Short mmCIF file of C-alpha atoms and ligand atoms in Angstrom, two decimals:
data_model
loop_
_atom_site.label_atom_id
_atom_site.label_comp_id
_atom_site.label_asym_id
_atom_site.label_seq_id
_atom_site.Cartn_x
_atom_site.Cartn_y
_atom_site.Cartn_z
CA MET A 289 45.03 -123.97 99.36
CA VAL A 290 46.07 -122.80 102.92
CA MET A 291 47.95 -125.52 104.89
CA LYS A 292 46.28 -126.57 108.51
CA ASP A 293 48.19 -125.78 111.49
CA ASP A 294 49.82 -129.30 112.80
CA ILE A 295 48.24 -130.32 115.94
CA LEU A 296 51.88 -132.45 116.66
CA ASP A 297 53.50 -129.25 116.51
CA LYS A 298 51.59 -127.94 119.76
CA SER A 299 52.26 -128.43 122.98
CA PRO A 300 50.37 -129.64 125.56
CA THR A 301 50.01 -125.74 127.17
CA GLU A 302 49.36 -124.88 123.54
CA ILE A 303 46.91 -127.04 123.01
CA MET A 304 45.02 -126.26 126.45
CA ASP A 305 44.86 -123.06 124.31
CA ILE A 306 43.20 -124.03 121.56
CA LEU A 307 40.67 -125.79 123.46
CA LYS A 308 40.40 -122.88 125.73
CA GLN A 309 39.17 -120.72 122.85
CA LEU A 310 36.39 -123.61 121.90
CA GLY A 311 34.57 -123.37 125.00
CA GLU A 312 36.46 -126.86 126.41
CA PRO A 313 37.37 -127.51 129.95
CA SER A 314 41.09 -128.46 130.85
CA PHE A 315 40.41 -132.00 130.84
CA ARG A 316 39.71 -131.69 127.64
CA VAL A 317 43.66 -131.95 126.71
CA LYS A 318 44.15 -135.23 127.87
CA GLN A 319 41.58 -136.64 125.92
CA LEU A 320 42.75 -135.02 122.94
CA LEU A 321 46.39 -136.06 123.68
CA GLY A 322 45.41 -139.84 124.38
CA TRP A 323 44.03 -139.69 120.92
CA VAL A 324 46.67 -138.15 119.09
CA TYR A 325 49.83 -140.06 120.58
CA LYS A 326 47.88 -143.37 120.63
CA GLY A 327 48.39 -142.78 116.55
CA LYS A 328 44.84 -141.53 115.24
CA ARG A 329 45.23 -139.30 112.38
CA SER A 330 41.28 -137.91 112.18
CA PHE A 331 39.40 -135.85 115.00
CA ASP A 332 36.28 -137.86 113.77
CA GLU A 333 37.77 -140.83 115.71
CA MET A 334 37.56 -138.94 119.15
CA THR A 335 34.52 -139.67 120.17
CA ASN A 336 34.61 -139.01 123.73
CA LEU A 337 35.40 -135.24 122.30
CA PRO A 338 31.79 -133.33 121.73
CA LYS A 339 31.07 -133.64 118.06
CA THR A 340 30.89 -129.55 117.80
CA THR A 341 34.33 -129.55 119.08
CA ARG A 342 35.96 -132.26 116.64
CA ILE A 343 34.50 -130.48 113.49
CA ARG A 344 35.90 -127.21 114.46
CA LEU A 345 39.49 -128.93 115.51
CA LYS A 346 39.02 -130.51 112.21
CA GLU A 347 38.54 -127.03 110.35
CA ARG A 348 41.71 -125.18 111.73
CA TYR A 349 44.10 -128.48 112.32
CA MET A 350 45.15 -131.64 110.90
CA ILE A 351 46.79 -134.45 112.84
CA GLY A 352 50.64 -135.17 111.30
CA ASN A 353 51.83 -134.43 107.75
CA VAL A 354 54.80 -137.09 107.66
CA LYS A 355 53.47 -140.29 105.02
CA GLN A 356 55.29 -143.65 104.89
CA ILE A 357 56.72 -144.44 101.04
CA LYS A 358 59.15 -146.93 101.72
CA LYS A 359 60.36 -149.75 104.32
CA ILE A 360 63.34 -151.79 104.26
CA THR A 361 64.05 -154.28 107.25
CA SER A 362 67.74 -155.94 106.94
CA ASP A 363 67.85 -159.32 106.40
CA LYS A 364 68.27 -160.28 110.14
CA GLY A 365 64.90 -158.13 110.75
CA ASP A 366 67.17 -156.00 113.67
CA THR A 367 66.77 -153.00 111.27
CA ILE A 368 63.95 -151.26 109.78
CA LYS A 369 64.61 -148.01 107.84
CA TYR A 370 61.58 -145.91 106.92
CA LEU A 371 61.59 -142.97 103.90
CA CYS A 372 58.96 -140.12 104.58
CA LEU A 373 57.78 -137.99 102.27
CA LEU A 374 56.92 -134.39 103.94
CA HIS A 375 54.80 -131.62 102.56
CA ASP A 376 56.36 -129.69 100.43
CA GLY A 377 58.05 -132.88 98.56
CA ASN A 378 61.38 -133.29 100.52
CA ILE A 379 62.36 -136.72 101.82
CA ILE A 380 63.71 -137.70 105.61
CA GLU A 381 64.89 -141.07 106.88
CA CYS A 382 64.73 -142.77 110.27
CA VAL A 383 65.81 -146.04 111.01
CA VAL A 384 64.83 -148.48 113.70
CA MET A 385 67.29 -150.82 115.81
CA ARG A 386 65.88 -153.48 118.13
CA TYR A 387 67.76 -154.02 121.00
CA ASP A 388 66.62 -157.20 123.51
CA TYR A 389 65.41 -154.24 125.94
CA GLY A 390 63.23 -152.71 123.19
CA ASN A 391 63.16 -150.15 120.27
CA THR A 392 65.07 -147.58 119.08
CA LEU A 393 64.32 -145.16 116.66
CA CYS A 394 67.05 -142.77 115.06
CA LEU A 395 65.22 -139.66 113.49
CA SER A 396 65.92 -136.88 111.35
CA THR A 397 65.91 -133.49 112.45
CA GLN A 398 66.64 -131.44 109.26
CA VAL A 399 66.53 -132.01 105.60
CA GLY A 400 70.07 -132.13 104.69
CA CYS A 401 72.48 -130.39 107.22
CA ARG A 402 75.14 -127.43 106.43
CA MET A 403 77.51 -128.89 108.60
CA GLY A 404 79.59 -130.54 105.89
CA CYS A 405 81.28 -133.39 107.71
CA SER A 406 83.37 -135.08 104.42
CA PHE A 407 82.31 -138.94 105.45
CA CYS A 408 78.08 -137.96 105.67
CA GLU A 409 75.94 -138.53 102.72
CA SER A 410 73.29 -135.93 104.63
CA THR A 411 75.22 -132.79 103.71
CA ARG A 412 76.00 -133.21 100.37
CA GLN A 413 73.46 -131.22 99.04
CA GLY A 414 73.48 -128.26 102.42
CA LEU A 415 70.62 -127.69 104.75
CA ILE A 416 67.24 -127.50 102.50
CA ARG A 417 65.29 -127.02 105.91
CA ASN A 418 65.06 -127.38 109.44
CA LEU A 419 62.39 -129.67 110.32
CA LYS A 420 59.38 -128.44 112.64
CA VAL A 421 58.65 -129.93 116.05
CA GLY A 422 55.57 -131.94 114.33
CA GLU A 423 57.42 -133.67 111.70
CA MET A 424 60.01 -134.87 114.15
CA VAL A 425 56.81 -136.05 116.64
CA ALA A 426 55.16 -137.62 113.34
CA GLN A 427 58.14 -140.05 112.53
CA VAL A 428 58.27 -141.01 116.12
CA LEU A 429 53.78 -141.85 115.63
CA MET A 430 54.54 -143.29 112.25
CA VAL A 431 56.92 -146.03 113.56
CA ASN A 432 54.62 -146.63 116.40
CA ALA A 433 52.20 -147.44 114.25
CA ASP A 434 54.16 -149.10 111.94
CA LEU A 435 55.53 -151.69 114.49
CA GLY A 436 52.25 -152.48 115.31
CA GLU A 437 49.81 -151.74 119.03
CA THR A 438 51.67 -155.00 121.01
CA GLY A 439 49.65 -153.44 124.36
CA GLU A 440 53.12 -151.06 125.52
CA ARG A 441 54.85 -148.35 123.91
CA ASN A 442 57.15 -149.39 120.88
CA ILE A 443 59.44 -147.40 120.80
CA ARG A 444 61.61 -146.98 124.39
CA ASN A 445 64.13 -145.13 123.01
CA ILE A 446 64.80 -142.01 121.09
CA VAL A 447 68.21 -140.85 119.33
CA LEU A 448 68.56 -137.40 117.14
CA MET A 449 71.12 -139.04 114.67
CA GLY A 450 69.59 -139.31 111.57
CA SER A 451 70.08 -136.64 109.06
CA GLY A 452 70.55 -133.17 110.51
CA GLU A 453 72.64 -131.16 113.17
CA PRO A 454 70.30 -131.39 116.05
CA LEU A 455 71.86 -128.44 117.40
CA ASP A 456 71.08 -126.62 114.35
CA ASN A 457 67.81 -126.83 114.95
CA PHE A 458 67.34 -126.06 118.73
CA ASP A 459 63.92 -124.13 119.76
CA ASN A 460 61.95 -126.96 117.71
CA VAL A 461 64.44 -129.92 119.06
CA VAL A 462 64.20 -128.52 122.80
CA LYS A 463 60.62 -127.99 122.11
CA PHE A 464 60.17 -131.74 120.97
CA LEU A 465 61.89 -133.28 123.11
CA GLY A 466 59.71 -131.56 125.92
CA LEU A 467 56.75 -132.84 123.93
CA ILE A 468 57.36 -136.30 124.03
CA HIS A 469 58.80 -136.50 127.37
CA ASP A 470 55.18 -135.02 128.78
CA PRO A 471 53.51 -138.15 130.52
CA ASN A 472 50.36 -136.74 128.60
CA THR A 473 52.40 -138.13 124.97
CA LEU A 474 54.63 -140.54 125.28
CA ASN A 475 56.41 -139.97 128.35
CA ILE A 476 60.01 -140.86 127.40
CA SER A 477 62.61 -140.59 129.86
CA TYR A 478 64.83 -138.28 129.30
CA ARG A 479 67.28 -140.98 130.30
CA ASN A 480 66.23 -142.75 126.91
CA ILE A 481 66.88 -140.28 124.67
CA THR A 482 70.20 -139.33 123.14
CA LEU A 483 71.02 -135.93 121.13
CA SER A 484 73.66 -136.14 118.67
CA THR A 485 75.98 -133.19 117.95
CA CYS A 486 78.89 -132.01 115.46
CA GLY A 487 80.43 -129.69 118.68
CA LEU A 488 78.19 -126.91 118.54
CA VAL A 489 80.01 -125.16 121.57
CA SER A 490 78.08 -122.59 122.89
CA LYS A 491 74.38 -124.37 122.01
CA ILE A 492 75.87 -127.54 124.08
CA ARG A 493 76.12 -125.23 126.78
CA GLU A 494 72.79 -123.94 126.43
CA LEU A 495 71.13 -127.03 126.54
CA ALA A 496 73.26 -127.94 129.81
CA ASN A 497 71.46 -124.76 130.97
CA MET A 498 67.92 -126.11 130.06
CA ASP A 499 67.19 -128.69 132.71
CA ILE A 500 66.98 -131.52 130.07
CA PRO A 501 68.76 -134.37 131.32
CA ILE A 502 69.27 -136.28 128.03
CA THR A 503 72.49 -138.22 127.09
CA LEU A 504 75.01 -135.92 124.66
CA ALA A 505 76.90 -137.75 121.86
CA ILE A 506 78.90 -135.64 120.29
CA SER A 507 81.08 -136.34 116.95
CA LEU A 508 84.50 -135.74 118.01
CA HIS A 509 86.48 -138.61 115.00
CA ALA A 510 89.62 -137.11 115.77
CA PRO A 511 91.75 -136.12 118.57
CA ASN A 512 93.38 -133.37 116.94
CA ASP A 513 92.39 -129.47 115.70
CA ALA A 514 94.45 -130.48 112.03
CA LEU A 515 93.02 -133.43 111.73
CA ARG A 516 89.49 -132.61 112.24
CA ARG A 517 89.81 -129.85 110.21
CA ARG A 518 90.61 -132.58 107.66
CA ILE A 519 86.87 -134.67 107.81
CA MET A 520 84.78 -131.62 109.64
CA PRO A 521 84.67 -128.38 108.80
CA VAL A 522 82.88 -127.11 111.97
CA ALA A 523 86.35 -128.09 113.41
CA SER A 524 87.21 -124.48 112.17
CA ALA A 525 84.99 -122.79 114.49
CA TYR A 526 85.36 -124.89 117.56
CA SER A 527 88.84 -126.59 118.46
CA VAL A 528 88.37 -129.70 120.66
CA ARG A 529 89.78 -128.56 123.51
CA GLU A 530 86.78 -126.57 123.68
CA ILE A 531 84.45 -129.52 122.95
CA VAL A 532 85.48 -131.23 126.20
CA GLU A 533 85.16 -128.44 128.20
CA ALA A 534 82.04 -127.78 127.16
CA ALA A 535 81.07 -131.71 127.24
CA LYS A 536 82.58 -131.32 130.66
CA TYR A 537 80.54 -128.29 131.60
CA TYR A 538 77.54 -130.45 130.59
CA PHE A 539 78.46 -133.34 132.69
CA ASN A 540 78.68 -131.29 135.82
CA ARG A 541 75.39 -129.56 134.95
CA THR A 542 73.16 -132.92 134.25
CA GLY A 543 75.21 -135.57 136.20
CA ARG A 544 74.75 -137.10 132.36
CA ARG A 545 77.93 -139.01 131.52
CA VAL A 546 78.63 -137.87 127.50
CA SER A 547 79.58 -140.34 124.92
CA PHE A 548 82.04 -139.20 122.22
CA GLU A 549 81.12 -140.79 118.67
CA TYR A 550 84.50 -142.18 117.37
CA SER A 551 84.14 -143.29 112.94
CA LEU A 552 87.16 -144.58 112.18
CA ILE A 553 88.51 -144.07 108.64
CA ASP A 554 90.86 -146.27 107.15
CA GLY A 555 94.66 -145.02 107.57
CA ILE A 556 93.26 -141.15 108.30
CA ASN A 557 91.86 -141.37 111.72
CA ASP A 558 91.82 -145.51 112.77
CA GLY A 559 95.87 -145.49 114.31
CA VAL A 560 97.72 -146.50 117.37
CA GLU A 561 99.37 -142.37 117.64
CA GLN A 562 95.78 -141.36 117.12
CA ALA A 563 93.90 -143.67 120.00
CA GLU A 564 96.99 -142.34 122.67
CA GLU A 565 96.29 -138.98 121.47
CA LEU A 566 92.52 -139.52 121.97
CA GLY A 567 93.56 -140.80 125.15
CA ARG A 568 95.30 -138.32 126.50
CA LEU A 569 92.41 -135.35 125.83
CA LEU A 570 89.75 -137.35 127.55
CA ALA A 571 92.26 -138.39 130.21
CA ASP A 572 90.87 -137.63 133.95
CA PHE A 573 86.86 -137.37 132.01
CA PRO A 574 84.02 -139.39 133.43
CA CYS A 575 82.96 -140.25 129.59
CA HIS A 576 82.57 -142.73 127.25
CA VAL A 577 83.76 -143.45 123.35
CA ASN A 578 81.64 -145.04 121.18
CA ILE A 579 84.00 -146.41 118.07
CA ILE A 580 82.22 -147.12 114.68
CA PRO A 581 83.81 -148.01 112.32
CA ILE A 582 82.07 -146.62 108.98
CA ASN A 583 80.70 -147.98 106.07
CA SER A 584 81.95 -147.41 102.71
CA ILE A 585 80.47 -145.17 100.64
CA GLU A 586 80.27 -145.26 97.08
CA GLY A 587 81.48 -142.30 95.79
CA ALA A 588 83.35 -140.92 98.63
CA PRO A 589 87.33 -141.17 99.02
CA TYR A 590 87.26 -143.30 102.83
CA ARG A 591 87.32 -146.96 103.58
CA ARG A 592 86.53 -149.01 106.03
CA SER A 593 89.36 -150.21 108.22
CA SER A 594 90.08 -153.57 108.81
CA ALA A 595 89.12 -155.48 111.30
CA ALA A 596 92.69 -156.34 112.63
CA ARG A 597 93.19 -151.96 112.65
CA ILE A 598 89.76 -152.17 114.35
CA GLN A 599 90.78 -154.23 116.94
CA LEU A 600 94.25 -152.20 117.68
CA PHE A 601 92.58 -149.13 117.88
CA GLU A 602 90.08 -150.47 120.39
CA LYS A 603 92.57 -151.83 122.53
CA THR A 604 94.97 -149.56 122.57
CA LEU A 605 92.31 -146.35 123.13
CA ARG A 606 91.31 -149.14 126.43
CA SER A 607 94.71 -149.11 127.56
CA THR A 608 94.88 -145.54 128.76
CA GLY A 609 92.00 -145.86 130.49
CA ILE A 610 89.33 -144.77 128.34
CA GLN A 611 85.91 -146.57 129.11
CA VAL A 612 85.22 -147.92 125.12
CA THR A 613 82.21 -149.51 123.10
CA ARG A 614 81.84 -150.53 119.43
CA ARG A 615 78.57 -149.48 118.07
CA ARG A 616 76.84 -152.83 117.14
CA GLU A 617 76.63 -152.42 113.44
CA LEU A 618 73.28 -152.95 112.21
CA GLY A 619 71.61 -152.93 108.79
CA HIS A 620 75.01 -152.99 106.42
CA ASP A 621 72.50 -154.93 103.34
CA ILE A 622 70.45 -151.92 103.79
CA GLY A 623 72.86 -148.63 103.57
CA GLY A 624 73.43 -148.40 106.66
CA ALA A 625 75.32 -144.67 106.74
CA CYS A 626 73.17 -141.50 107.54
CA GLY A 627 71.36 -140.58 104.31
CA GLN A 628 72.21 -144.17 102.22
CA LEU A 629 68.86 -145.21 101.71
CA LYS A 630 67.53 -141.72 100.57
CA ARG A 631 70.00 -141.31 97.94
CA GLY A 632 69.58 -144.92 96.80
CA TYR A 633 65.86 -143.99 96.57
CA LEU A 634 65.85 -140.71 95.07
CA ASN A 635 68.54 -142.77 92.37
CA ASN A 636 66.26 -145.11 91.82
CA SER A 637 63.70 -143.12 91.07
CA GLU A 638 65.40 -140.68 88.98
CA GLY A 639 66.75 -143.29 86.91
S1 SF4 T 286 77.16 -136.35 110.05
FE1 SF4 T 286 75.69 -134.80 111.38
S2 SF4 T 286 76.79 -133.37 111.79
FE2 SF4 T 286 77.43 -134.04 110.11
S3 SF4 T 286 76.64 -133.39 108.04
FE3 SF4 T 286 76.22 -135.21 108.53
S4 SF4 T 286 73.74 -134.92 109.50
FE4 SF4 T 286 75.36 -133.29 109.56
#
């Protein structure tokens, strides 16, 4: 069976072309997008479009191709994880974090990942494939629909921090960002979007040149190349100096402050010495470091740092003049680390 094209893959300009080919005037774009981004999954419901247009759209297109197969809410109710089935049988996950200032969705950009970070579940089977634009959009629409109609947008903030390296799926991710920012779709401000990367220097520079002022979060996890190479293979391709230079370039081009993610791993990168070295590396750069005590991962050699070590690291780094926050830890009880929920699900279904 030939698979239909997904309308969620299309930009407003592409939809305008589609409608033009059907002989429809340009104002129909707004009408169509209005329905689609309100979560309608069937062209039949788009009652302000002529019936013949609806039929012809239905012949060629579908609306979204991602199915929720499991949902787990944390005990406190502040985190909801979703497992989603893709058309080819692959499974991805996305997570909603509920903050006082609104809901944030952490979504996936690839099935698997080829970056090989040693503390990460998502990379264990390497990269399976890139997600299409529509598969990223569908995660947002699925969660919005699940959170219910509240009269306002449910998801206000997006973080590209689920499985996958977003800059390794560059073209689709850039198109996705433009699409959800469009006032006729979800109208999500670039300021409310964060892209997390393990530090693909050339892509950071390319993104900086594109006039998309989102927040960049760089997973650094070590203050020097030798240590970084032990935990992140990508460190062999780019040095920490090159990454910091690219971050400065991004800041200068976009005016957006860059944050560095630093996962604390017991006895590996969580010492006073590393905190001081990190302070020296980032001195005089108006950035911000987000420290994240890792969750212990079953079968992985890394353990969570003790509370005392976490505190000392934070205090030492702060004393060097760097702005530090500790990421609020959500959803410990539901498999907080990237990929854990999916793995639990697959283990259960296999068992
Ligand atoms: S941490 Fe991110 S970049 Fe690294 S392997 Fe996992 S998904 Fe890929």
